[in-house]
Amino acid sequence: MNTVPASLLAAVALAAALPAHANDEAAFAACLQELRGEARTRGLSAATFDAHAAPLAPDMAVVGFLDAQPEFTTAIWDYLAGLVDDERVADGQAMLREWADTLAAVQARYDVDPATVVAVWGVESNYGRNFGRRPLLQSLATLSCFGRRQAFFRDEMFATLKIIEEGHVDPAHLTGSWAGAFGHTQFMPTTYQRLAVDFDGDGRRDLVGSVPDALASTANFLVKAGWQPNQPWGIEARLPAGFDASQAGRRAKRSLAQWQAAGLTRADGGALPGGDTQAGLILPAGPNGPAFLTLRNFDALFSYNAAESYALAIAHLADRLRGAPAGFRTPWPTDDPGLSRADRREVQRLLIERGHDIGEVDGLLGTNTRRAIAEVQRQFGWEPDGRAGQRLLQRLRQPD
């Protein structure tokens, strides 16, 4: 679950505003006929394809998501500020209480701790509140016919049809991300086929309508990805003066004893544990920001969504659900920290008070909000980059 840059949001908004051209529709219809033939070779019935795929129209906006090249990536302090805020921690702790029995049963079977499972749930769908609104088959069929990686998306489309044919999930509830992830913990359809489990015993693997199925499937995913019970995901570290940052890298494993010999300590100055346990070193904001020695469980989290920022968000949220404090011992190297979702909603309300039509106050900094931010930044004499940080929030709170 990554924050979308303003440039990408603008590109996709433009694509969404344009209807599919007649030639796109003709090409899509021809592609569906090709897919219908391929579906039979994949073991799908013609009746399933005709009922659920044949009536589809292309959604060309998803091609914009696939092909637009972002001009910048979201700063790690912005990314984490919105994903691991006090609101998500409080909601996660409530989920730990509400689903305590189920989580205990999941841990008994898979040996993945409740905080980690709930952290994935929180980041992926905000505990079931945000599944994504795009009809899965429409998105996947479009991406099967247009843009890059068509073979990949065809596999996902046929997997979705198989899920429907086997009766696991109500087709009307198969909505998700533009790329095809769905359910409480946002599995791709082929991942669902490999790793989803029926934990509530009703004969279906329903990651949309069954929280137990979703939580157990997530634990099963992590186990298959190499999860090690009763081990931490990593250690916040302190680098020695003059450290050569080229030694960093999640895959550049060394033993903790070797990192200790290289002069690294815990972030509080205490000694590393030493030993033969292998760890990589990541520096999400460079050598002047927090440093983390990442162990095998971090790699398991990384495999869920291949981004170090994502894995760090899951790991940090899980720690906070266990009672760890907000933030890290080493601060991010910025004088303008990121905003929580509550802060972002306040920014939106203050923009509306200034006369900007940004739509709903939802804490999601989409195209309209970023455009309004850029306008007020120009008024303040700042660079109009559309970014919302603490500096902007404090300035908006001041009367003109």
Coordinates of C-alpha atoms in Angstrom, one line a residue:
M1 CA 0.0 0.0 0.0
N2 CA 2.0 2.9 -1.3
T3 CA 1.2 6.6 -1.2
V4 CA 0.6 7.8 -4.8
P5 CA 2.8 10.8 -5.9
A6 CA 1.0 13.9 -7.2
S7 CA 2.2 13.5 -10.7
L8 CA 0.8 10.0 -10.9
L9 CA -2.5 11.1 -9.4
A10 CA -2.8 13.8 -12.0
A11 CA -2.1 11.4 -14.8
V12 CA -4.6 9.0 -13.6
A13 CA -7.2 11.7 -13.0
L14 CA -6.8 12.7 -16.6
A15 CA -7.2 9.2 -17.8
A16 CA -10.3 8.6 -15.7
A17 CA -11.9 11.7 -17.1
L18 CA -11.6 10.4 -20.7
P19 CA -14.0 7.7 -21.9
A20 CA -12.6 4.7 -23.8
H21 CA -12.3 5.6 -27.5
A22 CA -14.1 3.5 -30.0
N23 CA -10.9 1.9 -31.2
D24 CA -10.1 0.9 -27.5
E25 CA -13.5 -0.7 -27.2
A26 CA -13.1 -2.6 -30.4
A27 CA -9.6 -3.8 -29.4
F28 CA -11.0 -4.8 -26.0
A29 CA -13.8 -6.8 -27.5
A30 CA -11.3 -8.6 -29.7
C31 CA -9.1 -9.2 -26.8
L32 CA -12.0 -10.7 -24.8
Q33 CA -12.7 -13.1 -27.5
E34 CA -9.0 -14.2 -27.3
L35 CA -9.2 -14.5 -23.6
R36 CA -12.4 -16.6 -23.8
G37 CA -10.5 -19.2 -25.8
E38 CA -7.6 -19.1 -23.4
A39 CA -10.0 -19.5 -20.4
R40 CA -11.0 -22.9 -21.7
T41 CA -7.4 -24.1 -21.7
R42 CA -7.1 -22.8 -18.1
G43 CA -10.0 -25.1 -17.0
L44 CA -12.6 -22.4 -16.8
S45 CA -16.1 -23.0 -18.2
A46 CA -17.4 -20.9 -21.1
A47 CA -20.5 -20.2 -18.9
T48 CA -18.3 -18.6 -16.2
F49 CA -16.4 -16.4 -18.7
D50 CA -19.6 -15.4 -20.5
A51 CA -21.4 -14.5 -17.3
H52 CA -18.6 -12.5 -15.6
A53 CA -16.1 -11.3 -18.2
A54 CA -17.9 -11.1 -21.6
P55 CA -20.1 -8.1 -20.5
L56 CA -17.1 -6.0 -19.3
A57 CA -16.1 -2.6 -20.7
P58 CA -12.5 -1.4 -20.5
D59 CA -11.5 1.0 -17.7
M60 CA -8.7 2.9 -19.3
A61 CA -7.8 4.7 -16.1
V62 CA -6.1 1.7 -14.8
V63 CA -3.7 1.8 -17.7
G64 CA -2.8 5.3 -16.6
F65 CA -1.9 3.9 -13.2
L66 CA 0.3 1.2 -14.8
D67 CA 2.1 3.4 -17.3
A68 CA 2.5 6.9 -15.7
Q69 CA 6.0 7.4 -14.5
P70 CA 6.2 9.2 -11.1
E71 CA 8.6 12.2 -11.0
F72 CA 9.4 11.6 -7.4
T73 CA 8.9 9.1 -4.6
T74 CA 7.2 9.8 -1.4
A75 CA 9.6 10.7 1.4
I76 CA 9.7 8.0 4.0
W77 CA 8.7 10.3 6.8
D78 CA 5.5 11.3 4.9
Y79 CA 4.8 7.6 4.1
L80 CA 5.1 6.4 7.7
A81 CA 3.3 9.4 9.2
G82 CA 0.1 8.6 7.4
L83 CA 0.3 4.8 7.8
V84 CA 1.5 4.5 11.4
D85 CA -0.4 7.2 13.3
D86 CA -2.1 7.2 16.7
E87 CA -5.5 6.6 15.0
R88 CA -4.3 3.4 13.3
V89 CA -2.6 2.2 16.5
A90 CA -5.7 2.8 18.6
D91 CA -7.9 1.0 16.0
G92 CA -5.4 -1.9 15.8
Q93 CA -5.4 -2.3 19.6
A94 CA -9.2 -2.4 19.4
M95 CA -9.0 -5.2 16.7
L96 CA -6.6 -7.1 18.9
R97 CA -9.2 -7.1 21.7
E98 CA -12.2 -7.8 19.4
W99 CA -10.5 -10.7 17.6
A100 CA -8.4 -12.0 20.4
D101 CA -9.8 -15.6 20.3
T102 CA -9.4 -15.8 16.5
L103 CA -5.9 -14.4 16.6
A104 CA -4.9 -16.8 19.4
A105 CA -6.1 -19.7 17.2
V106 CA -4.2 -18.3 14.2
Q107 CA -1.1 -18.1 16.3
A108 CA -1.5 -21.6 17.6
R109 CA -1.7 -22.9 14.1
Y110 CA 0.8 -20.7 12.3
D111 CA 3.0 -19.3 15.1
V112 CA 2.7 -15.7 13.8
D113 CA 2.0 -13.2 16.6
P114 CA -1.3 -11.3 16.6
A115 CA 0.3 -7.8 16.4
T116 CA 2.0 -8.6 13.2
V117 CA -1.1 -10.1 11.6
V118 CA -3.2 -7.1 12.7
A119 CA -0.5 -4.7 11.5
V120 CA -0.8 -6.1 8.0
W121 CA -4.6 -5.8 8.2
G122 CA -4.3 -2.2 9.3
V123 CA -1.9 -1.1 6.6
E124 CA -3.6 -3.1 3.8
S125 CA -7.2 -2.1 4.3
N126 CA -7.4 0.0 7.5
Y127 CA -8.9 -3.0 9.2
G128 CA -11.5 -3.7 6.5
R129 CA -12.6 -0.2 5.9
N130 CA -10.9 0.3 2.6
F131 CA -11.0 -2.6 0.3
G132 CA -10.7 -0.6 -2.9
R133 CA -13.6 0.4 -5.2
R134 CA -12.6 -0.9 -8.6
P135 CA -14.4 -4.0 -9.9
L136 CA -11.6 -6.6 -9.9
L137 CA -12.5 -8.2 -13.2
Q138 CA -12.9 -5.0 -15.1
S139 CA -9.4 -3.8 -14.0
L140 CA -7.7 -7.1 -14.6
A141 CA -9.4 -7.6 -18.0
T142 CA -8.3 -4.1 -19.1
L143 CA -4.8 -4.7 -18.0
S144 CA -4.8 -8.1 -19.7
C145 CA -5.5 -6.3 -23.0
F146 CA -3.6 -3.0 -22.7
G147 CA -0.3 -1.7 -21.4
R148 CA 2.7 -3.6 -20.0
R149 CA 2.7 -7.0 -18.2
Q150 CA -0.4 -8.3 -20.0
A151 CA 0.7 -11.9 -19.3
F152 CA 0.9 -11.2 -15.6
F153 CA -2.6 -9.7 -15.4
R154 CA -4.1 -12.5 -17.5
D155 CA -3.0 -14.9 -14.8
E156 CA -4.6 -12.7 -12.2
M157 CA -7.8 -12.4 -14.2
F158 CA -8.2 -16.1 -14.8
A159 CA -7.5 -16.7 -11.1
T160 CA -10.3 -14.3 -10.2
L161 CA -12.7 -16.2 -12.5
K162 CA -11.7 -19.4 -10.8
I163 CA -12.4 -17.9 -7.4
I164 CA -15.8 -17.0 -8.7
E165 CA -16.5 -20.3 -10.3
E166 CA -15.6 -22.2 -7.1
G167 CA -18.0 -20.0 -5.1
H168 CA -15.5 -18.7 -2.6
V169 CA -16.4 -15.0 -2.8
D170 CA -19.5 -13.2 -4.0
P171 CA -18.6 -11.6 -7.4
A172 CA -20.5 -8.4 -6.4
H173 CA -18.0 -8.0 -3.5
L174 CA -14.8 -8.5 -5.6
T175 CA -13.7 -4.9 -5.7
G176 CA -10.1 -3.9 -4.8
S177 CA -7.1 -2.0 -6.0
W178 CA -6.5 -1.0 -9.6
A179 CA -4.0 -3.8 -9.9
G180 CA -6.3 -6.6 -8.5
A181 CA -5.5 -6.9 -4.8
F182 CA -8.7 -7.6 -2.8
G183 CA -10.0 -8.4 0.6
H184 CA -9.2 -7.5 4.2
T185 CA -5.5 -8.1 3.7
Q186 CA -5.3 -7.4 -0.1
F187 CA -4.2 -10.7 -1.7
M188 CA -3.6 -10.8 -5.4
P189 CA -5.8 -13.6 -7.0
T190 CA -2.9 -15.9 -7.7
T191 CA -1.6 -15.4 -4.2
Y192 CA -5.1 -16.3 -3.0
Q193 CA -5.1 -19.5 -5.0
R194 CA -1.8 -20.6 -3.4
L195 CA -2.1 -19.4 0.2
A196 CA -5.7 -18.5 1.2
V197 CA -7.2 -20.8 3.8
D198 CA -10.7 -21.6 5.1
F199 CA -10.2 -20.8 8.8
D200 CA -13.8 -20.5 9.9
G201 CA -14.7 -23.9 8.5
D202 CA -17.6 -22.9 6.2
G203 CA -16.0 -24.5 3.1
R204 CA -15.1 -21.2 1.5
R205 CA -11.9 -19.2 1.5
D206 CA -13.5 -15.8 1.7
L207 CA -11.0 -13.0 2.3
V208 CA -13.8 -10.4 1.9
G209 CA -16.6 -11.6 4.1
S210 CA -14.6 -13.6 6.7
V211 CA -12.1 -11.9 9.0
P212 CA -10.9 -15.2 10.3
D213 CA -10.1 -16.5 6.8
A214 CA -8.3 -13.2 6.0
L215 CA -6.2 -13.2 9.2
A216 CA -5.2 -16.8 8.9
S217 CA -4.4 -16.5 5.3
T218 CA -2.0 -13.6 6.1
A219 CA -0.3 -15.7 8.7
N220 CA 0.0 -18.6 6.3
F221 CA 1.5 -16.2 3.7
L222 CA 4.1 -15.0 6.2
V223 CA 5.0 -18.6 7.3
K224 CA 5.5 -19.6 3.6
A225 CA 7.7 -16.5 3.2
G226 CA 10.0 -17.7 6.0
W227 CA 8.6 -16.2 9.2
Q228 CA 10.6 -17.1 12.3
P229 CA 8.5 -17.2 15.5
N230 CA 9.7 -15.4 18.6
Q231 CA 12.3 -13.4 16.6
P232 CA 12.2 -9.6 16.1
W233 CA 11.9 -8.1 12.6
G234 CA 15.1 -6.0 13.2
I235 CA 17.0 -3.6 15.4
E236 CA 17.2 0.1 15.1
A237 CA 20.9 0.8 15.0
R238 CA 23.4 3.7 15.4
L239 CA 26.1 4.0 12.8
P240 CA 29.7 4.8 13.8
A241 CA 31.3 8.1 12.6
G242 CA 32.5 7.9 9.0
F243 CA 30.5 4.7 8.2
D244 CA 30.6 3.7 4.6
A245 CA 27.0 3.7 3.5
S246 CA 27.8 1.5 0.5
Q247 CA 27.8 -1.4 2.9
A248 CA 24.0 -1.0 3.4
G249 CA 21.4 -3.1 1.7
R250 CA 18.7 -5.5 2.7
R251 CA 20.4 -8.3 0.8
A252 CA 23.9 -7.4 1.9
K253 CA 23.7 -9.8 4.9
R254 CA 26.3 -10.0 7.6
S255 CA 26.2 -11.6 11.0
L256 CA 25.2 -9.4 13.9
A257 CA 28.7 -10.1 15.3
Q258 CA 30.2 -8.6 12.1
W259 CA 28.0 -5.5 12.3
Q260 CA 29.1 -5.2 15.9
A261 CA 32.7 -5.4 14.9
A262 CA 32.1 -2.7 12.2
G263 CA 31.1 -0.3 15.0
L264 CA 27.3 -0.4 14.9
T265 CA 25.4 -0.3 18.2
R266 CA 21.8 -0.3 19.2
A267 CA 20.2 3.1 18.6
D268 CA 20.3 3.8 22.4
G269 CA 24.0 3.2 22.4
G270 CA 23.8 -0.4 23.9
A271 CA 25.7 -3.2 22.3
L272 CA 24.3 -5.4 19.6
P273 CA 23.5 -9.0 20.6
G274 CA 26.3 -10.4 18.4
G275 CA 26.1 -14.0 17.2
D276 CA 25.7 -15.6 13.8
T277 CA 22.2 -14.3 13.0
Q278 CA 22.3 -12.7 9.6
A279 CA 21.1 -9.1 9.1
G280 CA 21.0 -6.6 6.3
L281 CA 21.3 -2.8 6.9
I282 CA 18.7 -0.4 5.5
L283 CA 19.0 3.4 5.5
P284 CA 15.5 4.6 4.4
A285 CA 16.6 8.3 4.5
G286 CA 20.3 7.9 4.0
P287 CA 23.1 7.7 6.6
N288 CA 21.8 10.8 8.5
G289 CA 18.4 9.2 9.3
P290 CA 17.3 6.1 11.2
A291 CA 19.3 2.9 10.5
F292 CA 17.8 -0.6 10.8
L293 CA 19.5 -4.0 10.9
T294 CA 16.8 -6.2 9.3
L295 CA 16.4 -9.9 10.1
R296 CA 14.5 -12.7 8.4
N297 CA 11.1 -11.6 9.5
F298 CA 11.6 -8.2 7.8
D299 CA 12.2 -10.1 4.5
A300 CA 9.0 -12.0 5.1
L301 CA 7.1 -8.7 5.4
F302 CA 8.9 -7.4 2.3
S303 CA 7.7 -10.3 0.3
Y304 CA 4.1 -9.3 1.0
N305 CA 4.6 -6.0 -1.0
A306 CA 8.0 -5.6 -2.4
A307 CA 9.0 -2.2 -0.9
E308 CA 11.2 -1.6 2.1
S309 CA 9.0 1.4 3.2
Y310 CA 6.0 -0.9 3.3
A311 CA 7.8 -3.6 5.3
L312 CA 9.0 -0.9 7.7
A313 CA 5.5 0.4 8.1
I314 CA 4.2 -3.1 9.0
A315 CA 7.0 -3.7 11.4
H316 CA 6.7 -0.3 13.1
L317 CA 2.9 -0.6 13.4
A318 CA 3.3 -4.1 14.9
D319 CA 5.8 -2.7 17.5
R320 CA 3.4 0.1 18.4
L321 CA 0.6 -2.3 18.8
R322 CA 2.8 -4.1 21.4
G323 CA 3.3 -0.8 23.2
A324 CA 6.4 0.7 21.6
P325 CA 6.6 4.5 21.5
A326 CA 5.9 6.5 18.3
G327 CA 8.8 7.3 16.1
F328 CA 12.4 6.1 16.3
R329 CA 15.3 7.1 18.4
T330 CA 17.1 8.7 15.5
P331 CA 14.9 11.4 13.9
W332 CA 14.2 11.7 10.2
P333 CA 16.5 14.2 8.5
T334 CA 13.9 16.8 7.8
D335 CA 12.8 20.1 9.4
D336 CA 9.3 19.5 8.0
P337 CA 7.9 16.2 9.3
G338 CA 5.0 14.4 7.8
L339 CA 1.3 14.5 8.7
S340 CA -0.9 12.0 10.4
R341 CA -4.3 11.3 8.8
A342 CA -5.9 13.6 11.4
D343 CA -3.5 16.3 10.4
R344 CA -4.3 15.8 6.8
R345 CA -8.0 16.1 7.4
E346 CA -7.3 19.4 9.2
V347 CA -5.3 20.6 6.3
Q348 CA -8.3 19.8 4.0
R349 CA -10.7 21.6 6.3
L350 CA -8.5 24.7 6.5
L351 CA -8.2 24.7 2.7
I352 CA -12.0 24.6 2.4
E353 CA -12.2 27.5 4.8
R354 CA -9.9 29.4 2.4
G355 CA -12.4 28.8 -0.4
H356 CA -10.8 25.8 -2.1
D357 CA -13.1 23.2 -3.6
I358 CA -11.3 20.0 -2.8
G359 CA -14.2 17.6 -2.3
E360 CA -14.6 15.4 0.7
V361 CA -12.5 15.8 3.8
D362 CA -11.1 12.3 4.0
G363 CA -7.4 12.6 4.8
L364 CA -6.5 11.4 1.4
L365 CA -4.3 14.0 -0.4
G366 CA -5.6 13.5 -3.9
T367 CA -5.3 15.7 -7.0
N368 CA -7.7 18.4 -5.9
T369 CA -6.1 18.7 -2.4
R370 CA -2.6 18.9 -3.9
R371 CA -3.6 21.5 -6.4
A372 CA -5.1 23.6 -3.6
I373 CA -1.9 23.2 -1.5
A374 CA 0.2 24.3 -4.5
E375 CA -2.0 27.4 -4.8
V376 CA -1.6 28.4 -1.1
Q377 CA 2.1 27.7 -1.3
R378 CA 2.4 30.2 -4.1
Q379 CA 0.4 32.7 -2.0
F380 CA 2.9 32.1 0.9
G381 CA 5.8 32.6 -1.5
W382 CA 6.9 29.0 -1.2
E383 CA 7.8 26.4 -3.8
P384 CA 4.5 25.1 -5.1
D385 CA 5.3 21.4 -4.8
G386 CA 1.9 20.3 -3.5
R387 CA 3.3 18.6 -0.5
A388 CA 1.6 18.8 2.9
G389 CA 3.9 18.8 6.0
Q390 CA 3.9 20.2 9.5
R391 CA 5.1 23.5 8.2
L392 CA 2.1 23.9 5.9
L393 CA -0.3 22.9 8.6
Q394 CA 1.1 25.4 11.1
R395 CA 1.0 28.2 8.5
L396 CA -2.6 27.4 7.5
R397 CA -3.6 27.7 11.2
Q398 CA -2.5 31.3 11.2
P399 CA -4.9 34.0 10.1
D400 CA -3.8 35.9 7.0

